[in-house]
Coordinates of C-alpha atoms in Angstrom, one line a residue:
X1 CA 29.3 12.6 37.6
X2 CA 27.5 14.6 40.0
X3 CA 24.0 16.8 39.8
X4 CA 23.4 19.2 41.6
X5 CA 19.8 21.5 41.7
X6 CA 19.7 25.0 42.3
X7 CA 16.7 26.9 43.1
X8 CA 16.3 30.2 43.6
X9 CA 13.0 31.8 44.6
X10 CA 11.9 35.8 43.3
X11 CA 8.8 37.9 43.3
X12 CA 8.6 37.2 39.4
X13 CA 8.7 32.8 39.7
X14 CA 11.7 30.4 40.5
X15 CA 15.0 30.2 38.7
X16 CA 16.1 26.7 38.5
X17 CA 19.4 25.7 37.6
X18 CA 20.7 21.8 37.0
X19 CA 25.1 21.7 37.7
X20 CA 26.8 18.7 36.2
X21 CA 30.0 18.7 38.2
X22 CA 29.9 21.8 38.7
X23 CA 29.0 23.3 35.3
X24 CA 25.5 24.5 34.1
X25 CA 23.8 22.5 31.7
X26 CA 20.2 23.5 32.2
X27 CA 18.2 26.3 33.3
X28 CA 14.6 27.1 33.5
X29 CA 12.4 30.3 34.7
X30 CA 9.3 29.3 36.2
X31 CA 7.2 32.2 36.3
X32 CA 4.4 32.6 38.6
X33 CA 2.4 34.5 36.1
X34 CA 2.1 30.8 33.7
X35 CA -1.3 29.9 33.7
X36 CA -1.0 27.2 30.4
X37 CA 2.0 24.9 31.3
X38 CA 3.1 21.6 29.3
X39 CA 0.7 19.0 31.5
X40 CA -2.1 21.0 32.5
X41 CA -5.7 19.5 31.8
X42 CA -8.3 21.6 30.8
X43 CA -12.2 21.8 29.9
X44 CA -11.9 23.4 26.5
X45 CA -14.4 25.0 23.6
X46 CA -14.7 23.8 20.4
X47 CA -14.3 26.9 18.3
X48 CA -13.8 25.7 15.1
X49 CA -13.4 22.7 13.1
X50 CA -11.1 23.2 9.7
X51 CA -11.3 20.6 7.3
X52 CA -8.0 21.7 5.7
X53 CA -6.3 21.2 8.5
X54 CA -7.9 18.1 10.1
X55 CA -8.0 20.0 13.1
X56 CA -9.9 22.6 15.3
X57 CA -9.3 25.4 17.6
X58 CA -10.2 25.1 21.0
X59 CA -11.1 27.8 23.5
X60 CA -8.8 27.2 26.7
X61 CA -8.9 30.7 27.7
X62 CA -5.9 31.9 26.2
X63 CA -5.6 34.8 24.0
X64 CA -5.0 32.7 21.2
X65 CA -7.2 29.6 20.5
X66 CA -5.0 26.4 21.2
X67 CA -4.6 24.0 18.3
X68 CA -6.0 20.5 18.0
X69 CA -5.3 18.0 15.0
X70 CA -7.0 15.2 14.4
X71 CA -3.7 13.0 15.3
X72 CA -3.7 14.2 18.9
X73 CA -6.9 13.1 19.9
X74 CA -5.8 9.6 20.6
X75 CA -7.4 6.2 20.4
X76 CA -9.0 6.7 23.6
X77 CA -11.1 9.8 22.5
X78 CA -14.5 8.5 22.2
X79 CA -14.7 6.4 25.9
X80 CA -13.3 10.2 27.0
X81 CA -15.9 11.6 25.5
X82 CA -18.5 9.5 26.9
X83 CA -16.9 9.8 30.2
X84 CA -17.2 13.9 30.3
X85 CA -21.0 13.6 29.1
X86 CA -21.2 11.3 31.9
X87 CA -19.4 13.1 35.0
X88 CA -21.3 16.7 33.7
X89 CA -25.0 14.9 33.9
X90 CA -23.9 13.6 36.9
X91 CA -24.6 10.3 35.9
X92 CA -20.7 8.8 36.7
X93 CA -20.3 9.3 40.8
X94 CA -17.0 7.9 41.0
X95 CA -13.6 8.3 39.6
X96 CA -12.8 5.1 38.9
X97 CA -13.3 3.0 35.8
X98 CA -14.1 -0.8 37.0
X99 CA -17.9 0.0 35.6
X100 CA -17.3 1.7 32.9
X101 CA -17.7 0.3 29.4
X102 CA -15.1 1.5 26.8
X103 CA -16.1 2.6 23.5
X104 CA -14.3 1.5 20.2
X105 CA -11.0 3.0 19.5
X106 CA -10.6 6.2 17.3
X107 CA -10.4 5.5 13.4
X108 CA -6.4 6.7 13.1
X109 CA -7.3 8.0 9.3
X110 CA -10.4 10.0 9.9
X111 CA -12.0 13.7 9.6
X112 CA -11.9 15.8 12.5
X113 CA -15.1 17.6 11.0
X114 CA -17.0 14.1 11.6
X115 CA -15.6 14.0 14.9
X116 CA -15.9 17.5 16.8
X117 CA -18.8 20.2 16.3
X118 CA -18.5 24.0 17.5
X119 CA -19.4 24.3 20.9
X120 CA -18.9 21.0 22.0
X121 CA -17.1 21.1 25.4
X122 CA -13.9 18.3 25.5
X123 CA -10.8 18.0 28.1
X124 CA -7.6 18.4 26.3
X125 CA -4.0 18.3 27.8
X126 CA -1.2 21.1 26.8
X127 CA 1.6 19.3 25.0
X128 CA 3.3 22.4 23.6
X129 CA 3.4 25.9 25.6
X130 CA 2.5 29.1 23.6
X131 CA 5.5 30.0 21.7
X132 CA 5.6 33.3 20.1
X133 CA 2.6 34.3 18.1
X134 CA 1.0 30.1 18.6
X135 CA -1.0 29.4 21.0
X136 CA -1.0 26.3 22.4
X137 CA -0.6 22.8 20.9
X138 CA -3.1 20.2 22.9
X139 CA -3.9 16.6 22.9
X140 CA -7.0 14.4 24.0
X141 CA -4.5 11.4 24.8
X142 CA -5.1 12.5 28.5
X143 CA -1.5 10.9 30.7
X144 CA -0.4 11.7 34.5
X145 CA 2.9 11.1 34.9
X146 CA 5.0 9.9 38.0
X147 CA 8.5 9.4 39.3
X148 CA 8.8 5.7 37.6
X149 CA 5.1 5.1 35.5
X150 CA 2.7 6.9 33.5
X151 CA -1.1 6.6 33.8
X152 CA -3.3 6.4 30.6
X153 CA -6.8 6.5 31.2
X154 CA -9.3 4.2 29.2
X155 CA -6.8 1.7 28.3
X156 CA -5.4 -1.6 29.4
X157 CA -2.5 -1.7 27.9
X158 CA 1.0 -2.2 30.0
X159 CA 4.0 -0.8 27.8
X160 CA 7.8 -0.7 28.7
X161 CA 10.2 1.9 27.8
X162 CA 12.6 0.6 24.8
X163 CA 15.9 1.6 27.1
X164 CA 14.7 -1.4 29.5
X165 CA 16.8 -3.9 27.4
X166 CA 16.7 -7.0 29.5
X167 CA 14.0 -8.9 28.5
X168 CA 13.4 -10.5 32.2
X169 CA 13.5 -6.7 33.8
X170 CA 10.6 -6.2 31.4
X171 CA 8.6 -9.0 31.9
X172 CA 9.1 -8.6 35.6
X173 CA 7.7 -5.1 35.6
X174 CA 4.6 -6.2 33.5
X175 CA 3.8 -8.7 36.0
X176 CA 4.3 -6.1 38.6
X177 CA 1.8 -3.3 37.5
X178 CA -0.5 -5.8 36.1
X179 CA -0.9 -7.2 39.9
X180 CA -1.4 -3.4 40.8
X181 CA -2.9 -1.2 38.0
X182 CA -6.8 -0.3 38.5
X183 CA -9.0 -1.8 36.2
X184 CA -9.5 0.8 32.5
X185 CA -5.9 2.4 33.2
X186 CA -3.3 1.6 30.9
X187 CA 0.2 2.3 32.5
X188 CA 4.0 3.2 30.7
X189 CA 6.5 2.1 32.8
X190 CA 9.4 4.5 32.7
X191 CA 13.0 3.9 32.0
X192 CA 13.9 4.8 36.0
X193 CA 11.5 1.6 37.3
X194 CA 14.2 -0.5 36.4
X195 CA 15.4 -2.5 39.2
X196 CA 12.6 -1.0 41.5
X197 CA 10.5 -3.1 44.0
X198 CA 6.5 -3.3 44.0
X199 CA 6.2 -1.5 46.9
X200 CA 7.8 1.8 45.2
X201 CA 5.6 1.0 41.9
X202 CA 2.9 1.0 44.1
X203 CA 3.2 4.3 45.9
X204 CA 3.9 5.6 42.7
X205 CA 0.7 4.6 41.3
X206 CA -1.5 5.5 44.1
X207 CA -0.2 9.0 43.7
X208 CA -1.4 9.0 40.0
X209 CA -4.8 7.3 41.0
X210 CA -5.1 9.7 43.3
X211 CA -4.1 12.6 40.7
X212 CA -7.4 11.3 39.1
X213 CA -9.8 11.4 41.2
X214 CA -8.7 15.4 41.6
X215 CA -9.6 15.3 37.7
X216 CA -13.0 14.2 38.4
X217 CA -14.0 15.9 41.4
X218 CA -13.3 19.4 39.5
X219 CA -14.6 18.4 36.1
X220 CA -18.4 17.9 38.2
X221 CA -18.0 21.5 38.8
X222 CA -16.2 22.7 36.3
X223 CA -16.9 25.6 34.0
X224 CA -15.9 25.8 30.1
X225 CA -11.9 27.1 30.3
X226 CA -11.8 25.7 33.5
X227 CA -8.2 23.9 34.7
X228 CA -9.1 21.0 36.1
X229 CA -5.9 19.9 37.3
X230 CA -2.5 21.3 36.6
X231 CA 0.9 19.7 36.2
X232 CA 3.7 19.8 38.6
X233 CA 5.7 23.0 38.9
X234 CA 9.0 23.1 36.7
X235 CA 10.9 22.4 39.8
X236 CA 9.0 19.4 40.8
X237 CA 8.8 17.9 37.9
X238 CA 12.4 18.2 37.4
X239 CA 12.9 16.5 40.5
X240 CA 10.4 13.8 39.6
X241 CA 12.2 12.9 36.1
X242 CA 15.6 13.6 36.9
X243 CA 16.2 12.4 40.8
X244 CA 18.5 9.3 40.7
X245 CA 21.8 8.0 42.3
X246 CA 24.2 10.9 41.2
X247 CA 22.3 13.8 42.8
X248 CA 24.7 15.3 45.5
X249 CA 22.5 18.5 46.7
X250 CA 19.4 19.7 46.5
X251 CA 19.3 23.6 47.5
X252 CA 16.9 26.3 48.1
X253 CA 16.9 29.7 49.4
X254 CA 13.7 30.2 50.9
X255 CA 11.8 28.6 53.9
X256 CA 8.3 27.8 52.0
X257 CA 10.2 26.3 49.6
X258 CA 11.9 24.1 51.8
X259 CA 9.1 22.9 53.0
X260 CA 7.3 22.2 50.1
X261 CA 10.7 20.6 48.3
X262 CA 10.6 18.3 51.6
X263 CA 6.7 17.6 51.6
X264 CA 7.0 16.4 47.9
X265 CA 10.7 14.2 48.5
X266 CA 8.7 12.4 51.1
X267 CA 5.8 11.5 48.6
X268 CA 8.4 10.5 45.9
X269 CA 11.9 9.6 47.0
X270 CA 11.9 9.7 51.0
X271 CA 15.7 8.3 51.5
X272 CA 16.5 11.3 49.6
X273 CA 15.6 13.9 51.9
X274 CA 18.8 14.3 53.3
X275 CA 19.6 15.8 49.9
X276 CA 17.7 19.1 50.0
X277 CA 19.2 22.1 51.7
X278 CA 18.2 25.7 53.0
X279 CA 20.8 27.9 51.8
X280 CA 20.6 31.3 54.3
X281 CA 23.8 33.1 53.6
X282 CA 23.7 36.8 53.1
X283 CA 25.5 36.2 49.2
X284 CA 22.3 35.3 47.1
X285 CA 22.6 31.5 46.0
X286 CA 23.6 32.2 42.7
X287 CA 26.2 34.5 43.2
X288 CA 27.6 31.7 45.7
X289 CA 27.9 29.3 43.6
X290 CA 29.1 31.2 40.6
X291 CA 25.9 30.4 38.7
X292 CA 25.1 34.3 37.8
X293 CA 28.7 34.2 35.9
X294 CA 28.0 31.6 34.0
X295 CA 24.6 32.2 32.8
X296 CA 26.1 36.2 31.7
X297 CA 28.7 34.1 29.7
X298 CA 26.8 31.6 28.4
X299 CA 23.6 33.0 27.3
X300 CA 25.1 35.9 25.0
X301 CA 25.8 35.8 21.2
X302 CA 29.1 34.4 21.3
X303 CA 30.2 31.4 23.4
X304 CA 33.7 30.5 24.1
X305 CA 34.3 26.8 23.6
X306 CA 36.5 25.0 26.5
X307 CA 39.7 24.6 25.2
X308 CA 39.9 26.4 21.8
X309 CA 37.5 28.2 19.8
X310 CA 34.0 29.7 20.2
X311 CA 30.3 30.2 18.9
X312 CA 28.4 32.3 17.4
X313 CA 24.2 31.4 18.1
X314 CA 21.6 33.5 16.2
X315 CA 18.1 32.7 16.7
X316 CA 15.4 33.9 13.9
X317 CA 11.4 32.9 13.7
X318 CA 12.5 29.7 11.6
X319 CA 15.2 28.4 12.9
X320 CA 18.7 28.6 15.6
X321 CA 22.0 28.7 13.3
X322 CA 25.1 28.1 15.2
X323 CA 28.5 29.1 13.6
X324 CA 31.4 27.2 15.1
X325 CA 34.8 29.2 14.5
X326 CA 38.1 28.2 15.5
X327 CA 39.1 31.3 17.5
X328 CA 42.8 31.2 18.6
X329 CA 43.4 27.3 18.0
X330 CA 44.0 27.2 14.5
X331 CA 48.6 26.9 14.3
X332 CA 48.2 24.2 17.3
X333 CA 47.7 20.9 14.8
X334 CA 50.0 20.1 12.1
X335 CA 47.8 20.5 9.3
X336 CA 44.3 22.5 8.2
X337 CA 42.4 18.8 8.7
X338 CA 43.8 18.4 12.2
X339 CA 42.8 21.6 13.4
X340 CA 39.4 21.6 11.8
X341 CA 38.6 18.3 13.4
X342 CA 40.3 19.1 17.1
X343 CA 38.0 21.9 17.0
X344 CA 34.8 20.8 15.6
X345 CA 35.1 17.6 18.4
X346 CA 35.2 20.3 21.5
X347 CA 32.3 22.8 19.7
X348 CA 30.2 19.5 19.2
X349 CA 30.4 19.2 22.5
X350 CA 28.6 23.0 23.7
X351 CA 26.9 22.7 21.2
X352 CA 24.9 19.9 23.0
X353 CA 25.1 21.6 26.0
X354 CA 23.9 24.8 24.7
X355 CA 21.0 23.0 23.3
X356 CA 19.8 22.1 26.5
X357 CA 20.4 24.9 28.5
X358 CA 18.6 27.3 26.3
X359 CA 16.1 24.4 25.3
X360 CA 16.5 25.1 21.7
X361 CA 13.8 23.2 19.8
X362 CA 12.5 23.4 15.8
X363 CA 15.2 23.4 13.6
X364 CA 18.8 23.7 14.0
X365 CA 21.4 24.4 11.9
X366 CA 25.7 23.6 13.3
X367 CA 27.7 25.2 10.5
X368 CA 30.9 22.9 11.9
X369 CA 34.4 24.1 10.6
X370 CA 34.8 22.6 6.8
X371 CA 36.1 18.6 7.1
X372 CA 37.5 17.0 3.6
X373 CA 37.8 13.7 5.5
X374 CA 34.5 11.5 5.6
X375 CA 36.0 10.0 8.0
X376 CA 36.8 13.3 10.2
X377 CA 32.8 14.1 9.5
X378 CA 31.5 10.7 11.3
X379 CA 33.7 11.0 14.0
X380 CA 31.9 14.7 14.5
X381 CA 28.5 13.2 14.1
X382 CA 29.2 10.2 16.3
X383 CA 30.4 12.9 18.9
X384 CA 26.7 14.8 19.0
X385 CA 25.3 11.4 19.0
X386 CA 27.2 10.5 22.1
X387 CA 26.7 13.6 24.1
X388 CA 23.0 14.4 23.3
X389 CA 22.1 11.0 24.6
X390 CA 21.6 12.6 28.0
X391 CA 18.8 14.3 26.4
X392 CA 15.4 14.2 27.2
X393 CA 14.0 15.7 24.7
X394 CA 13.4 13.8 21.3
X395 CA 15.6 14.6 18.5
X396 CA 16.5 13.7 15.0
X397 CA 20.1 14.5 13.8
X398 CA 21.2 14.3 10.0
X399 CA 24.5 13.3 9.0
X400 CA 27.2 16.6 8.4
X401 CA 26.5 17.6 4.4
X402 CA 30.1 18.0 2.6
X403 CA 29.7 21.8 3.4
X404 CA 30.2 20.9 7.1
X405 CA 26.2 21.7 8.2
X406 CA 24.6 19.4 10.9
X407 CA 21.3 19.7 10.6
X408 CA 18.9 18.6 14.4
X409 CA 15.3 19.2 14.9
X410 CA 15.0 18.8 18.5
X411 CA 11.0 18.7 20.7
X412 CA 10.0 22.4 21.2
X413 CA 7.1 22.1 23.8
X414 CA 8.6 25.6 25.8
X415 CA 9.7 28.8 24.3
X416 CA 13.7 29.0 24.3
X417 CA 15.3 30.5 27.5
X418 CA 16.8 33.6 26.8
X419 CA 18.6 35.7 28.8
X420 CA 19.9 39.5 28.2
X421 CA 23.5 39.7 28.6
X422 CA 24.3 43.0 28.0
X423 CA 23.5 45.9 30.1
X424 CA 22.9 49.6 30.2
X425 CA 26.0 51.4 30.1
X426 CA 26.5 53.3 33.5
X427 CA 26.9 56.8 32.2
X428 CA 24.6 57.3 28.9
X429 CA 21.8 55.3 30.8
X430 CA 21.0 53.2 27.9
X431 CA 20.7 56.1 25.8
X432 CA 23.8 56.4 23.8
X433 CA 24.2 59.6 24.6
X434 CA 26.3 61.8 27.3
X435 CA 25.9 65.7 28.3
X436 CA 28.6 67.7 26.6
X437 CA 32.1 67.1 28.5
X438 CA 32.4 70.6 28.0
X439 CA 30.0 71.3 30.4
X440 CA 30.5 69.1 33.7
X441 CA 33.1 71.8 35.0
X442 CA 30.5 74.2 35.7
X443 CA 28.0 71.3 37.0
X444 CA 30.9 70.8 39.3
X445 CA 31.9 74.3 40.4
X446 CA 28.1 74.6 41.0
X447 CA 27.6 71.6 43.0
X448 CA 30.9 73.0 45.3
X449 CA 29.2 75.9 46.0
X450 CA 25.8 75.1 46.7
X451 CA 27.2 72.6 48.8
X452 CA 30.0 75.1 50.8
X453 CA 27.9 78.0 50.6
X454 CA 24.7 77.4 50.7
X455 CA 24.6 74.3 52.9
X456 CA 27.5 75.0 54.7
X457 CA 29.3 71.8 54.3
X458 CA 32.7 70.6 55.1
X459 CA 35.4 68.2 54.7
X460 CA 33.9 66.8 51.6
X461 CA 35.6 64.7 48.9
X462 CA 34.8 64.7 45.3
X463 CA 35.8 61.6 43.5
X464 CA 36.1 62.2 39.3
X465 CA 37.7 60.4 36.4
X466 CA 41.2 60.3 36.3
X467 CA 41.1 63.2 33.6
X468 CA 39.5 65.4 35.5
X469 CA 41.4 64.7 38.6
X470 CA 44.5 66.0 36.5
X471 CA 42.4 69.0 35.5
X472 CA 41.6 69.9 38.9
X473 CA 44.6 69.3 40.4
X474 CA 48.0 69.9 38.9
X475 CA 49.3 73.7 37.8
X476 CA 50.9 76.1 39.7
X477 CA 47.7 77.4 41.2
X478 CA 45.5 75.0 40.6
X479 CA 41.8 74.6 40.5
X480 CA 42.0 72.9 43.8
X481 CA 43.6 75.8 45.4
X482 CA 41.6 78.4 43.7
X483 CA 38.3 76.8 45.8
X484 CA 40.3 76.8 48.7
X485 CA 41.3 80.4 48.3
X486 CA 37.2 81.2 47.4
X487 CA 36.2 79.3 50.4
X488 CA 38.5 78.7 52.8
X489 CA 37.7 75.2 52.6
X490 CA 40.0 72.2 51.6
X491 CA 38.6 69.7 48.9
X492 CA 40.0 66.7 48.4
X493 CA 40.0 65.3 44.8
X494 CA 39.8 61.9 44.3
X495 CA 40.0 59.7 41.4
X496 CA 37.6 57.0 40.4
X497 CA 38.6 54.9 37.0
X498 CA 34.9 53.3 37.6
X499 CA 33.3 56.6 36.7
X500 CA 32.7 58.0 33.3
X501 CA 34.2 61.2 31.9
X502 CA 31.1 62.9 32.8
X503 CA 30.2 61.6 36.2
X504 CA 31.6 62.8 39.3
X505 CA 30.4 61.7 43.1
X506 CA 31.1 63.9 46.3
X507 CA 31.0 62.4 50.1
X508 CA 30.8 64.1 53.2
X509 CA 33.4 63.7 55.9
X510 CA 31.5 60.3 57.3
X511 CA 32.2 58.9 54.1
X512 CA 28.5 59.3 53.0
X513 CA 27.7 60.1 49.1
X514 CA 25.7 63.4 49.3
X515 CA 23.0 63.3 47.2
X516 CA 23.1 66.4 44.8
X517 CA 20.6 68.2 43.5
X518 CA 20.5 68.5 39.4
X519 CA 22.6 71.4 37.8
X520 CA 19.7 72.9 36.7
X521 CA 18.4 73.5 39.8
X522 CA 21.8 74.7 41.6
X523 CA 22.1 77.2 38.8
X524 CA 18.4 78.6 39.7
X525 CA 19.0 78.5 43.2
X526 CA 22.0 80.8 42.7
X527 CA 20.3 82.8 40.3
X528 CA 17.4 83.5 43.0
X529 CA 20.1 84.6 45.4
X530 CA 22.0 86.7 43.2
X531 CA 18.5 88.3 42.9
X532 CA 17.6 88.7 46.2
X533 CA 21.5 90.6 47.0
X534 CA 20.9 93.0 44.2
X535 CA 16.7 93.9 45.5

């Protein structure tokens, strides 16, 4: 299986697309306008405490206050607390923890009202972007993540990801970052350490370390709503999650980028420079690569399903609801079981796929093709199962109810990607509605003249729907020949299925589309000169 990243730079942020042999499975916009990303630290405001929520709001400088429960503060609240007070009096000089004496952890069934007061200042990390009227979701469990480990401040506590199953690979590692790991930093080693020597674990830390010393050098200068350090772009971060033995190419289309992609693969994966690439060709990079195609074919309201049937997605406030139907596939199975279950195994499949590439999250609801069978229904689940193991966001599925729904709630820290599919039809403008047919005769006869008489063109071509092209050109004396025996010019009429009833183009003799004047102003311009032969 290979991977392959995509990145494609714009004026408005980067489009980032992930290829799984070929196919898209993910895609991201990462705007250059998104001030308040999932990782981002900041010195917020307490705004206000509410005791019926357990929670406050906190002033980050968004238009909406971001929302803190009392959960999300983490057991490490009160030595980070302590720690602020201390790097804003200026009393804590360095960034490091050796000397610094951990409070108590955080009672985990308490009052946020006993805990934070309005106006008190706190850093909080974004664990959830803005999504639609919310603003966003933080936490006081401050992490920096790396390629293979995660840093926890105020902590010592050295925990192994659960999908490290060999009990001497996780022992190993503990002894490995316990040799390494500052003094007051808990670390998480990550599922990709596996296998990985200390020297890689090592750089990998430093980078964090260092990552926290940025934190403290802004925070002794920092102002309330201040970012004190931000998280890695999309695209970097995708690199730093996701890089492993099965990626095949690394491309980008602009020169800065390249060398920043480069500057950042040295830091975290230097044997895999040879992977990144500078696209140049004149074809933009997702045209090249057919990714534009897919994303108009796979973002819309219906999707076809790879070998029989399709979707229908509709997203609300609530939740997504996907409808699988069974299209054009439903005589190829003996019986109605057969089919239902053929069909229902290839939609569980985009289904999956659609979840991550439009990073649906919340609730979803798979209204799967009716099953009578038990027995068809777990093989259906056990499908999703399979397939949304690649994953990385947390999910929860529930077994397929006897009215064949599939019920997922899947992380939403992101709004979902959503791309427009359709597009303005070419000759209403978007409007839905054309000039009377009746009238772009005379908008043509006027355009001939202006253009014979009063600019004293010649050799032009005037290219018009195939209807028109009959209009103009067959008869005994037709329409064609009447100009010619007005002007004494020859017109040749052309016709152009791309062109609506009511749209018509003329070139010159080069070849050239002439750019005509509206028939409102050809008709004045002849009205002005039959005005000026009759003074």
């Amino acid at each position: 299986m290979s991977n392959e990243l995509i990145i494609n730079s714009t004026q408005e942020g980067e489009r980032i697309a992930l290829l799984q042999d070929k196919r898209l499975i993910e895609y991201h916009f990462d705007r250059n306008d998104t001030n308040y990303s999932v990782g981002d630290i900041f010195l917020g405001t307490v705004k206000k405490v509410m005791p019926g929520l357990n929670a406050a709001f906190i002033d980050i400088g968004y238009e909406k206050d971001a929302f803190l429960h009392y959960g999300d503060l983490g057991e490490q609240f009160p030595s980070l607390s302590k720690w602020v007070r201390g790097v804003q009096s200026q009393k804590i000089t360095v960034g490091a923890l050796k000397a610094f004496g951990l409070e108590g952890p955080l009672d985990k069934v308490g009052k946020a009202a006993d805990i934070l007061k309005k106006g008190q200042q706190i850093v909080v990390q974004i664990v959830k972007e803005p999504i639609s009227t919310k603003g966003p979701r933080l936490s006081t469990d401050i992490s920096m993540a790396g390629r293979y480990l995660v840093l926890v401040p105020f902590s010592n506590t050295i925990s192994v990801s659960k999908k490290i199953v060999s009990k001497a690979e996780r022992e190993r590692l503990k002894r490995l970052i316990a040799s390494i790991k500052p003094e007051n930093f808990g670390v998480i080693i990550r599922t990709v350490a596996e296998g990985r020597e200390v020297a890689e674990l090592d750089r990998d830390m430093q980078s964090m370390t260092s990552k926290w010393d940025q934190l403290f050098t802004a925070l002794r200068s920092a102002k309330p709503n201040d970012k004190v350090l931000g998280e890695l772009g999309r695209t970097s971060s995708m690199l730093r999650d996701m890089l492993n033995e099965s990626f095949d190419a690394i491309t980008v289309d602009t020169p800065a980028r390249y060398e920043e992609m480069r500057g950042y693969l040295e830091q975290i994966a230097p044997d895999k420079i040879g992977l990144l690439k500078h696209y140049t060709g004149k074809v933009k990079v997702f045209e090249h690569l057919g990714i534009e195609k897919q994303l108009k074919t796979l973002f819309g309201k219906t999707v076809t399903v790879p070998g029989g049937g399709y979707l229908v997605i509709e997203h609300t406030e609530a939740l997504h609801v996907i409808d699988v139907n069974s299209g054009n596939k439903s005589n190829q199975e003996s019986d109605q079981e057969a089919t239902a279950l053929m069909v229902n195994m290839l939609a569980a499949k985009e289904v999956a796929r659609q979840l991550r590439l439009r990073d649906m999250g919340g609730i979803i609801v798979v209204d799967f093709i009716d099953m009578k069978s038990a027995e068809s229904r777990k093989k259906v689940e056990d499908a999703v199962h399979s397939i949304m193991k690649l994953d990385k966001a947390r999910y929860t599925i529930l077994p397929i109810t006897k009215f064949g729904l599939l019920q997922i709630t899947r992380q939403r820290v992101r709004p979902a990607e959503n791309i427009v599919t359709g597009e303005a039809c070419p000759t209403c403008g978007g409007t839905g509605k054309i000039s009377a047919s009746i009238q772009v005769t005379d908008e043509i006869d006027n355009s001939i003249e202006d253009l014979l008489v009063t600019q004293n063109q010649a050799g032009i071509t005037l290219y018009v729907h195939p209807f028109l092209h009959a209009y103009y050109t067959k008869g005994l004396v037709s329409k064609q020949m009447k100009w010619y025996l007005k002007y004494y010019k020859w017109i040749k009429v052309v016709k152009d299925t791309s062109l609506g009833l009511t749209d018509y183009r003329i070139e010159d003799e080069q070849g050239e589309e002439i750019e005509l004047h509206s028939a409102a102003a050809a008709m004045a311009r002849l009205q002005d000169r039959e005005i000026e032969i009759t003074d």
